Amino acid sequence: MLKAHLSAYYPELWLFVQCMYYTLIRPNELRLLQIKDIDLEEARILVRAENAKNGLNQFVKIPDPFRETLQAAIQGKPRHHYLFGGHEHRGQNYFNNQHNQILVSLGLKEKRLSLYSWKHTGAACFYECTKDILSLMGHCRHNSITITQRYIASLNIGHNPVISGQYPTL
């Protein structure tokens, strides 16, 4: 329901949440992303040090399912423009406030959803699909495997069903 509503009525917010889901870029970093930071040929996005939580220049891969959407979004836009907002970037709480208002209007606010839920869902899907903690660490731009392990645990993913409840009897 939320996906259909966003894609139909809020195309900029829908692009924003797709970016979060597929690239795992944090909302504050994402709102400061410029067109020149997107390299479709190499299928990567540069998160600049001055915008990054960790203060480092780092690249994030653009997953194949998102590449065409992103290409359409940037086509014809000046390279110095921001992906979100154009000549000027959106304010720090712009997307969060808009997302919260939509959740309330759809009666979904009580379900513990937030704008950040899209990033967490993307990370969970990435890990469940690959089962590769090192790839997830790189895609999240975490500085250590320990941070990624804690992140996986906080999302309640990565539990082995064989060990947790379906362990064969001897």
Short mmCIF file of N, CA and C in Angstrom, two decimals:
data_model
loop_
_atom_site.label_atom_id
_atom_site.label_comp_id
_atom_site.label_asym_id
_atom_site.label_seq_id
_atom_site.Cartn_x
_atom_site.Cartn_y
_atom_site.Cartn_z
N MET A 1 0.82 -1.19 0.00
CA MET A 1 0.00 0.00 0.00
C MET A 1 0.87 1.26 0.00
N LEU A 2 1.88 1.30 0.88
CA LEU A 2 2.74 2.48 0.97
C LEU A 2 3.53 2.67 -0.32
N LYS A 3 4.09 1.59 -0.84
CA LYS A 3 4.85 1.67 -2.08
C LYS A 3 3.99 2.23 -3.22
N ALA A 4 2.80 1.72 -3.38
CA ALA A 4 1.90 2.17 -4.45
C ALA A 4 1.53 3.64 -4.27
N HIS A 5 1.29 4.05 -3.03
CA HIS A 5 0.91 5.44 -2.75
C HIS A 5 2.07 6.39 -3.06
N LEU A 6 3.27 6.03 -2.61
CA LEU A 6 4.42 6.89 -2.86
C LEU A 6 4.71 7.00 -4.35
N SER A 7 4.71 5.87 -5.04
CA SER A 7 5.05 5.90 -6.47
C SER A 7 4.00 6.67 -7.28
N ALA A 8 2.75 6.64 -6.85
CA ALA A 8 1.68 7.33 -7.59
C ALA A 8 1.62 8.83 -7.29
N TYR A 9 1.83 9.22 -6.03
CA TYR A 9 1.57 10.60 -5.63
C TYR A 9 2.80 11.40 -5.17
N TYR A 10 3.88 10.73 -4.87
CA TYR A 10 5.07 11.41 -4.34
C TYR A 10 6.32 10.89 -5.05
N PRO A 11 6.49 11.22 -6.33
CA PRO A 11 7.59 10.64 -7.10
C PRO A 11 8.98 10.97 -6.56
N GLU A 12 9.18 12.18 -6.03
CA GLU A 12 10.50 12.51 -5.50
C GLU A 12 10.79 11.70 -4.24
N LEU A 13 9.83 11.59 -3.35
CA LEU A 13 10.01 10.78 -2.15
C LEU A 13 10.18 9.31 -2.53
N TRP A 14 9.45 8.84 -3.53
CA TRP A 14 9.58 7.46 -3.97
C TRP A 14 11.00 7.20 -4.50
N LEU A 15 11.56 8.13 -5.25
CA LEU A 15 12.95 7.98 -5.71
C LEU A 15 13.89 7.97 -4.52
N PHE A 16 13.63 8.82 -3.55
CA PHE A 16 14.47 8.90 -2.35
C PHE A 16 14.49 7.57 -1.60
N VAL A 17 13.32 6.98 -1.38
CA VAL A 17 13.28 5.72 -0.63
C VAL A 17 13.87 4.57 -1.46
N GLN A 18 13.72 4.62 -2.78
CA GLN A 18 14.36 3.60 -3.61
C GLN A 18 15.89 3.71 -3.51
N CYS A 19 16.39 4.94 -3.50
CA CYS A 19 17.83 5.15 -3.33
C CYS A 19 18.31 4.58 -2.00
N MET A 20 17.56 4.84 -0.95
CA MET A 20 17.93 4.30 0.36
C MET A 20 17.92 2.78 0.34
N TYR A 21 16.87 2.21 -0.21
CA TYR A 21 16.70 0.75 -0.24
C TYR A 21 17.82 0.07 -1.03
N TYR A 22 18.11 0.56 -2.21
CA TYR A 22 19.07 -0.11 -3.08
C TYR A 22 20.53 0.22 -2.78
N THR A 23 20.81 1.45 -2.36
CA THR A 23 22.21 1.85 -2.16
C THR A 23 22.62 1.86 -0.70
N LEU A 24 21.67 1.85 0.20
CA LEU A 24 21.90 1.90 1.65
C LEU A 24 22.60 3.19 2.08
N ILE A 25 22.44 4.22 1.27
CA ILE A 25 22.99 5.53 1.64
C ILE A 25 22.05 6.16 2.67
N ARG A 26 22.65 6.72 3.71
CA ARG A 26 21.88 7.33 4.79
C ARG A 26 21.10 8.55 4.28
N PRO A 27 19.94 8.83 4.87
CA PRO A 27 19.11 9.95 4.38
C PRO A 27 19.82 11.29 4.31
N ASN A 28 20.60 11.63 5.32
CA ASN A 28 21.27 12.93 5.30
C ASN A 28 22.33 12.99 4.21
N GLU A 29 23.00 11.87 3.95
CA GLU A 29 23.98 11.82 2.86
C GLU A 29 23.28 11.89 1.51
N LEU A 30 22.16 11.24 1.42
CA LEU A 30 21.43 11.13 0.16
C LEU A 30 20.86 12.48 -0.28
N ARG A 31 20.35 13.26 0.65
CA ARG A 31 19.75 14.55 0.27
C ARG A 31 20.81 15.52 -0.25
N LEU A 32 22.09 15.26 0.04
CA LEU A 32 23.18 16.12 -0.41
C LEU A 32 23.89 15.59 -1.66
N LEU A 33 23.37 14.52 -2.22
CA LEU A 33 23.96 13.89 -3.40
C LEU A 33 23.73 14.76 -4.63
N GLN A 34 24.79 14.98 -5.39
CA GLN A 34 24.69 15.75 -6.63
C GLN A 34 24.74 14.81 -7.83
N ILE A 35 24.21 15.29 -8.94
CA ILE A 35 24.18 14.49 -10.17
C ILE A 35 25.60 14.06 -10.55
N LYS A 36 26.58 14.94 -10.36
CA LYS A 36 27.96 14.62 -10.73
C LYS A 36 28.55 13.47 -9.90
N ASP A 37 27.91 13.12 -8.80
CA ASP A 37 28.39 12.02 -7.95
C ASP A 37 27.91 10.66 -8.45
N ILE A 38 27.05 10.65 -9.44
CA ILE A 38 26.46 9.41 -9.96
C ILE A 38 27.17 9.02 -11.24
N ASP A 39 27.78 7.85 -11.24
CA ASP A 39 28.50 7.32 -12.41
C ASP A 39 27.77 6.08 -12.90
N LEU A 40 26.91 6.25 -13.88
CA LEU A 40 26.12 5.13 -14.38
C LEU A 40 26.97 4.13 -15.16
N GLU A 41 28.02 4.60 -15.83
CA GLU A 41 28.88 3.68 -16.58
C GLU A 41 29.57 2.68 -15.66
N GLU A 42 30.04 3.16 -14.53
CA GLU A 42 30.69 2.29 -13.55
C GLU A 42 29.70 1.73 -12.53
N ALA A 43 28.46 2.15 -12.64
CA ALA A 43 27.38 1.72 -11.74
C ALA A 43 27.75 1.96 -10.28
N ARG A 44 28.11 3.22 -10.00
CA ARG A 44 28.49 3.57 -8.63
C ARG A 44 28.15 5.02 -8.33
N ILE A 45 28.03 5.29 -7.04
CA ILE A 45 27.73 6.63 -6.54
C ILE A 45 28.82 7.01 -5.55
N LEU A 46 29.33 8.21 -5.68
CA LEU A 46 30.32 8.73 -4.74
C LEU A 46 29.59 9.42 -3.59
N VAL A 47 29.85 8.96 -2.38
CA VAL A 47 29.38 9.68 -1.19
C VAL A 47 30.59 10.49 -0.72
N ARG A 48 30.48 11.79 -0.87
CA ARG A 48 31.61 12.67 -0.57
C ARG A 48 31.87 12.78 0.94
N ALA A 49 33.15 12.92 1.27
CA ALA A 49 33.58 12.98 2.67
C ALA A 49 32.84 14.05 3.45
N GLU A 50 32.64 15.21 2.84
CA GLU A 50 31.98 16.32 3.56
C GLU A 50 30.51 16.04 3.85
N ASN A 51 29.94 15.05 3.19
CA ASN A 51 28.54 14.69 3.42
C ASN A 51 28.38 13.38 4.18
N ALA A 52 29.45 12.62 4.28
CA ALA A 52 29.39 11.27 4.84
C ALA A 52 29.46 11.26 6.36
N LYS A 53 28.73 10.36 6.96
CA LYS A 53 28.74 10.20 8.41
C LYS A 53 30.15 9.87 8.90
N ASN A 54 30.87 9.03 8.13
CA ASN A 54 32.21 8.62 8.55
C ASN A 54 33.32 9.55 8.06
N GLY A 55 32.97 10.60 7.32
CA GLY A 55 33.96 11.58 6.88
C GLY A 55 34.90 11.09 5.79
N LEU A 56 34.53 10.05 5.07
CA LEU A 56 35.38 9.48 4.02
C LEU A 56 34.70 9.57 2.66
N ASN A 57 35.50 9.78 1.61
CA ASN A 57 35.01 9.61 0.25
C ASN A 57 34.88 8.12 -0.01
N GLN A 58 33.68 7.66 -0.34
CA GLN A 58 33.48 6.23 -0.61
C GLN A 58 32.46 6.06 -1.73
N PHE A 59 32.65 4.95 -2.47
CA PHE A 59 31.73 4.62 -3.54
C PHE A 59 30.75 3.55 -3.08
N VAL A 60 29.53 3.66 -3.59
CA VAL A 60 28.49 2.66 -3.35
C VAL A 60 28.06 2.16 -4.72
N LYS A 61 27.94 0.85 -4.85
CA LYS A 61 27.49 0.27 -6.12
C LYS A 61 26.00 0.55 -6.32
N ILE A 62 25.63 0.73 -7.59
CA ILE A 62 24.22 0.88 -7.95
C ILE A 62 23.74 -0.50 -8.39
N PRO A 63 22.86 -1.13 -7.64
CA PRO A 63 22.36 -2.45 -8.03
C PRO A 63 21.61 -2.39 -9.37
N ASP A 64 21.72 -3.44 -10.14
CA ASP A 64 21.10 -3.50 -11.46
C ASP A 64 19.61 -3.13 -11.47
N PRO A 65 18.81 -3.62 -10.51
CA PRO A 65 17.37 -3.30 -10.57
C PRO A 65 17.06 -1.81 -10.43
N PHE A 66 18.02 -1.03 -9.95
CA PHE A 66 17.80 0.40 -9.72
C PHE A 66 18.43 1.28 -10.80
N ARG A 67 19.28 0.72 -11.61
CA ARG A 67 20.07 1.52 -12.56
C ARG A 67 19.20 2.31 -13.54
N GLU A 68 18.21 1.69 -14.14
CA GLU A 68 17.36 2.38 -15.12
C GLU A 68 16.55 3.50 -14.47
N THR A 69 16.05 3.24 -13.28
CA THR A 69 15.28 4.26 -12.56
C THR A 69 16.14 5.48 -12.29
N LEU A 70 17.36 5.24 -11.84
CA LEU A 70 18.27 6.34 -11.54
C LEU A 70 18.68 7.08 -12.82
N GLN A 71 18.90 6.33 -13.88
CA GLN A 71 19.26 6.95 -15.15
C GLN A 71 18.15 7.89 -15.63
N ALA A 72 16.92 7.45 -15.54
CA ALA A 72 15.78 8.29 -15.94
C ALA A 72 15.67 9.53 -15.06
N ALA A 73 15.99 9.38 -13.78
CA ALA A 73 15.87 10.50 -12.83
C ALA A 73 16.90 11.59 -13.09
N ILE A 74 18.07 11.23 -13.58
CA ILE A 74 19.12 12.24 -13.76
C ILE A 74 19.24 12.74 -15.20
N GLN A 75 18.57 12.10 -16.10
CA GLN A 75 18.68 12.45 -17.52
C GLN A 75 18.32 13.92 -17.75
N GLY A 76 19.23 14.64 -18.39
CA GLY A 76 18.99 16.04 -18.74
C GLY A 76 19.21 17.03 -17.62
N LYS A 77 19.53 16.56 -16.42
CA LYS A 77 19.75 17.49 -15.30
C LYS A 77 21.21 17.96 -15.30
N PRO A 78 21.43 19.22 -14.94
CA PRO A 78 22.81 19.72 -14.84
C PRO A 78 23.60 18.95 -13.78
N ARG A 79 24.87 18.71 -14.07
CA ARG A 79 25.71 17.90 -13.17
C ARG A 79 25.88 18.54 -11.79
N HIS A 80 25.80 19.85 -11.70
CA HIS A 80 26.00 20.52 -10.41
C HIS A 80 24.73 20.53 -9.56
N HIS A 81 23.60 20.12 -10.13
CA HIS A 81 22.35 20.08 -9.36
C HIS A 81 22.36 18.91 -8.38
N TYR A 82 21.55 19.06 -7.37
CA TYR A 82 21.34 17.98 -6.42
C TYR A 82 20.31 17.01 -7.00
N LEU A 83 20.47 15.75 -6.67
CA LEU A 83 19.50 14.76 -7.14
C LEU A 83 18.12 15.10 -6.60
N PHE A 84 18.08 15.58 -5.37
CA PHE A 84 16.81 15.94 -4.73
C PHE A 84 16.79 17.44 -4.45
N GLY A 85 15.95 18.15 -5.16
CA GLY A 85 15.79 19.58 -4.95
C GLY A 85 16.30 20.44 -6.08
N GLY A 86 17.16 19.91 -6.92
CA GLY A 86 17.65 20.69 -8.05
C GLY A 86 18.80 21.60 -7.69
N HIS A 87 18.62 22.91 -7.90
CA HIS A 87 19.69 23.89 -7.66
C HIS A 87 20.10 23.93 -6.19
N GLU A 88 19.15 23.74 -5.30
CA GLU A 88 19.43 23.70 -3.86
C GLU A 88 18.95 22.37 -3.30
N HIS A 89 19.70 21.84 -2.34
CA HIS A 89 19.30 20.55 -1.75
C HIS A 89 18.10 20.74 -0.82
N ARG A 90 17.41 19.65 -0.57
CA ARG A 90 16.27 19.66 0.36
C ARG A 90 16.78 19.83 1.78
N GLY A 91 15.93 20.38 2.63
CA GLY A 91 16.27 20.57 4.03
C GLY A 91 16.46 19.26 4.77
N GLN A 92 17.10 19.34 5.92
CA GLN A 92 17.48 18.14 6.67
C GLN A 92 16.29 17.25 7.01
N ASN A 93 15.15 17.81 7.33
CA ASN A 93 13.99 17.01 7.74
C ASN A 93 12.91 16.91 6.67
N TYR A 94 13.17 17.42 5.50
CA TYR A 94 12.17 17.49 4.44
C TYR A 94 11.54 16.13 4.16
N PHE A 95 12.35 15.13 3.85
CA PHE A 95 11.81 13.82 3.47
C PHE A 95 11.24 13.07 4.67
N ASN A 96 11.87 13.23 5.82
CA ASN A 96 11.37 12.57 7.02
C ASN A 96 9.98 13.12 7.38
N ASN A 97 9.83 14.44 7.35
CA ASN A 97 8.52 15.04 7.66
C ASN A 97 7.46 14.61 6.66
N GLN A 98 7.80 14.62 5.39
CA GLN A 98 6.85 14.22 4.36
C GLN A 98 6.45 12.75 4.55
N HIS A 99 7.44 11.91 4.81
CA HIS A 99 7.18 10.48 5.00
C HIS A 99 6.27 10.26 6.21
N ASN A 100 6.55 10.94 7.31
CA ASN A 100 5.72 10.80 8.51
C ASN A 100 4.29 11.25 8.27
N GLN A 101 4.10 12.34 7.55
CA GLN A 101 2.75 12.81 7.24
C GLN A 101 1.98 11.78 6.41
N ILE A 102 2.67 11.15 5.49
CA ILE A 102 2.03 10.12 4.65
C ILE A 102 1.67 8.90 5.50
N LEU A 103 2.57 8.49 6.38
CA LEU A 103 2.27 7.36 7.26
C LEU A 103 1.03 7.63 8.09
N VAL A 104 0.93 8.84 8.63
CA VAL A 104 -0.24 9.21 9.43
C VAL A 104 -1.50 9.18 8.57
N SER A 105 -1.42 9.76 7.38
CA SER A 105 -2.61 9.83 6.52
C SER A 105 -3.08 8.45 6.07
N LEU A 106 -2.16 7.49 6.00
CA LEU A 106 -2.52 6.13 5.59
C LEU A 106 -2.81 5.22 6.79
N GLY A 107 -2.72 5.78 8.00
CA GLY A 107 -2.97 4.99 9.20
C GLY A 107 -1.87 3.98 9.50
N LEU A 108 -0.64 4.30 9.10
CA LEU A 108 0.48 3.37 9.28
C LEU A 108 1.48 3.83 10.33
N LYS A 109 1.27 4.97 10.94
CA LYS A 109 2.26 5.52 11.87
C LYS A 109 2.46 4.64 13.10
N GLU A 110 1.45 3.90 13.49
CA GLU A 110 1.55 3.07 14.69
C GLU A 110 2.33 1.78 14.45
N LYS A 111 2.74 1.53 13.22
CA LYS A 111 3.41 0.28 12.89
C LYS A 111 4.93 0.36 13.02
N ARG A 112 5.43 1.37 13.71
CA ARG A 112 6.87 1.55 13.95
C ARG A 112 7.66 1.68 12.65
N LEU A 113 7.05 2.29 11.66
CA LEU A 113 7.74 2.54 10.40
C LEU A 113 8.36 3.92 10.45
N SER A 114 9.44 4.08 9.74
CA SER A 114 10.08 5.39 9.62
C SER A 114 10.74 5.46 8.25
N LEU A 115 11.24 6.62 7.91
CA LEU A 115 11.96 6.77 6.66
C LEU A 115 13.16 5.82 6.62
N TYR A 116 13.82 5.69 7.76
CA TYR A 116 15.00 4.82 7.86
C TYR A 116 14.65 3.35 7.64
N SER A 117 13.38 2.99 7.81
CA SER A 117 12.96 1.59 7.60
C SER A 117 13.29 1.10 6.20
N TRP A 118 13.29 2.01 5.22
CA TRP A 118 13.61 1.61 3.84
C TRP A 118 15.06 1.16 3.74
N LYS A 119 15.95 1.85 4.42
CA LYS A 119 17.37 1.47 4.43
C LYS A 119 17.54 0.13 5.13
N HIS A 120 16.90 -0.02 6.27
CA HIS A 120 17.01 -1.28 7.02
C HIS A 120 16.44 -2.44 6.21
N THR A 121 15.32 -2.22 5.54
CA THR A 121 14.73 -3.27 4.72
C THR A 121 15.66 -3.63 3.57
N GLY A 122 16.27 -2.63 2.95
CA GLY A 122 17.23 -2.90 1.88
C GLY A 122 18.41 -3.71 2.37
N ALA A 123 18.93 -3.36 3.55
CA ALA A 123 20.05 -4.11 4.11
C ALA A 123 19.65 -5.54 4.43
N ALA A 124 18.47 -5.72 5.00
CA ALA A 124 17.99 -7.07 5.32
C ALA A 124 17.82 -7.90 4.05
N CYS A 125 17.24 -7.32 3.02
CA CYS A 125 17.06 -8.04 1.75
C CYS A 125 18.40 -8.36 1.11
N PHE A 126 19.34 -7.42 1.15
CA PHE A 126 20.68 -7.65 0.62
C PHE A 126 21.33 -8.84 1.31
N TYR A 127 21.27 -8.84 2.64
CA TYR A 127 21.92 -9.92 3.39
C TYR A 127 21.20 -11.26 3.18
N GLU A 128 19.90 -11.26 3.23
CA GLU A 128 19.15 -12.51 3.04
C GLU A 128 19.39 -13.08 1.64
N CYS A 129 19.59 -12.22 0.67
CA CYS A 129 19.83 -12.66 -0.71
C CYS A 129 21.25 -13.20 -0.88
N THR A 130 22.22 -12.54 -0.27
CA THR A 130 23.63 -12.90 -0.50
C THR A 130 24.23 -13.77 0.60
N LYS A 131 23.76 -13.62 1.83
CA LYS A 131 24.37 -14.26 3.00
C LYS A 131 25.85 -13.92 3.11
N ASP A 132 26.22 -12.75 2.62
CA ASP A 132 27.62 -12.33 2.56
C ASP A 132 27.82 -11.09 3.42
N ILE A 133 28.31 -11.29 4.62
CA ILE A 133 28.46 -10.19 5.56
C ILE A 133 29.52 -9.18 5.11
N LEU A 134 30.55 -9.66 4.42
CA LEU A 134 31.59 -8.73 3.95
C LEU A 134 31.05 -7.82 2.85
N SER A 135 30.24 -8.36 1.96
CA SER A 135 29.63 -7.52 0.92
C SER A 135 28.67 -6.51 1.54
N LEU A 136 27.91 -6.94 2.54
CA LEU A 136 27.01 -6.01 3.23
C LEU A 136 27.81 -4.92 3.92
N MET A 137 28.90 -5.29 4.56
CA MET A 137 29.76 -4.32 5.22
C MET A 137 30.23 -3.26 4.22
N GLY A 138 30.66 -3.69 3.05
CA GLY A 138 31.11 -2.75 2.02
C GLY A 138 29.99 -1.88 1.50
N HIS A 139 28.83 -2.48 1.27
CA HIS A 139 27.70 -1.72 0.72
C HIS A 139 27.18 -0.70 1.74
N CYS A 140 27.24 -1.05 3.01
CA CYS A 140 26.82 -0.12 4.08
C CYS A 140 27.91 0.91 4.40
N ARG A 141 29.12 0.66 3.92
CA ARG A 141 30.28 1.50 4.21
C ARG A 141 30.62 1.49 5.70
N HIS A 142 30.44 0.34 6.32
CA HIS A 142 30.83 0.20 7.72
C HIS A 142 32.35 0.07 7.80
N ASN A 143 32.92 0.52 8.91
CA ASN A 143 34.37 0.49 9.09
C ASN A 143 34.89 -0.83 9.61
N SER A 144 34.01 -1.68 10.12
CA SER A 144 34.46 -2.96 10.65
C SER A 144 33.36 -4.00 10.54
N ILE A 145 33.78 -5.24 10.55
CA ILE A 145 32.84 -6.35 10.50
C ILE A 145 31.98 -6.38 11.77
N THR A 146 32.54 -5.93 12.88
CA THR A 146 31.80 -5.89 14.15
C THR A 146 30.59 -4.97 14.04
N ILE A 147 30.77 -3.82 13.42
CA ILE A 147 29.66 -2.89 13.23
C ILE A 147 28.57 -3.55 12.39
N THR A 148 28.97 -4.25 11.34
CA THR A 148 27.99 -4.92 10.48
C THR A 148 27.30 -6.05 11.21
N GLN A 149 28.03 -6.80 12.02
CA GLN A 149 27.42 -7.87 12.82
C GLN A 149 26.38 -7.30 13.77
N ARG A 150 26.70 -6.19 14.41
CA ARG A 150 25.73 -5.55 15.32
C ARG A 150 24.51 -5.05 14.55
N TYR A 151 24.76 -4.51 13.37
CA TYR A 151 23.67 -4.01 12.53
C TYR A 151 22.74 -5.16 12.14
N ILE A 152 23.30 -6.27 11.71
CA ILE A 152 22.50 -7.44 11.35
C ILE A 152 21.68 -7.91 12.56
N ALA A 153 22.32 -7.96 13.71
CA ALA A 153 21.61 -8.39 14.93
C ALA A 153 20.48 -7.42 15.27
N SER A 154 20.71 -6.12 15.10
CA SER A 154 19.67 -5.13 15.41
C SER A 154 18.47 -5.26 14.48
N LEU A 155 18.70 -5.77 13.28
CA LEU A 155 17.62 -5.96 12.32
C LEU A 155 16.94 -7.32 12.48
N ASN A 156 17.49 -8.11 13.39
CA ASN A 156 16.95 -9.45 13.67
C ASN A 156 16.95 -10.32 12.41
N ILE A 157 18.06 -10.26 11.69
CA ILE A 157 18.24 -11.11 10.51
C ILE A 157 19.51 -11.93 10.68
N GLY A 158 19.68 -12.88 9.80
CA GLY A 158 20.90 -13.68 9.82
C GLY A 158 20.88 -14.83 10.79
N HIS A 159 19.72 -15.12 11.37
CA HIS A 159 19.62 -16.25 12.27
C HIS A 159 19.50 -17.53 11.47
N ASN A 160 20.24 -18.53 11.85
CA ASN A 160 20.21 -19.80 11.15
C ASN A 160 19.06 -20.64 11.68
N PRO A 161 18.03 -20.94 10.84
CA PRO A 161 16.87 -21.69 11.32
C PRO A 161 17.23 -23.11 11.76
N VAL A 162 18.29 -23.66 11.22
CA VAL A 162 18.70 -25.00 11.62
C VAL A 162 19.15 -24.99 13.07
N ILE A 163 19.91 -23.96 13.44
CA ILE A 163 20.40 -23.89 14.81
C ILE A 163 19.30 -23.44 15.76
N SER A 164 18.47 -22.50 15.34
CA SER A 164 17.51 -21.91 16.26
C SER A 164 16.29 -22.75 16.54
N GLY A 165 15.92 -23.67 15.70
CA GLY A 165 14.70 -24.41 16.01
C GLY A 165 14.51 -25.69 15.24
N GLN A 166 15.26 -25.87 14.19
CA GLN A 166 15.06 -27.05 13.36
C GLN A 166 16.31 -27.93 13.36
N TYR A 167 17.04 -27.88 14.44
CA TYR A 167 18.27 -28.67 14.53
C TYR A 167 17.91 -30.15 14.52
N PRO A 168 18.53 -30.93 13.66
CA PRO A 168 18.17 -32.35 13.59
C PRO A 168 18.53 -33.08 14.88
N THR A 169 17.69 -34.02 15.25
CA THR A 169 17.96 -34.80 16.46
C THR A 169 19.00 -35.87 16.16
N LEU A 170 19.71 -36.28 17.17
CA LEU A 170 20.76 -37.28 17.03
C LEU A 170 20.20 -38.67 17.03
#
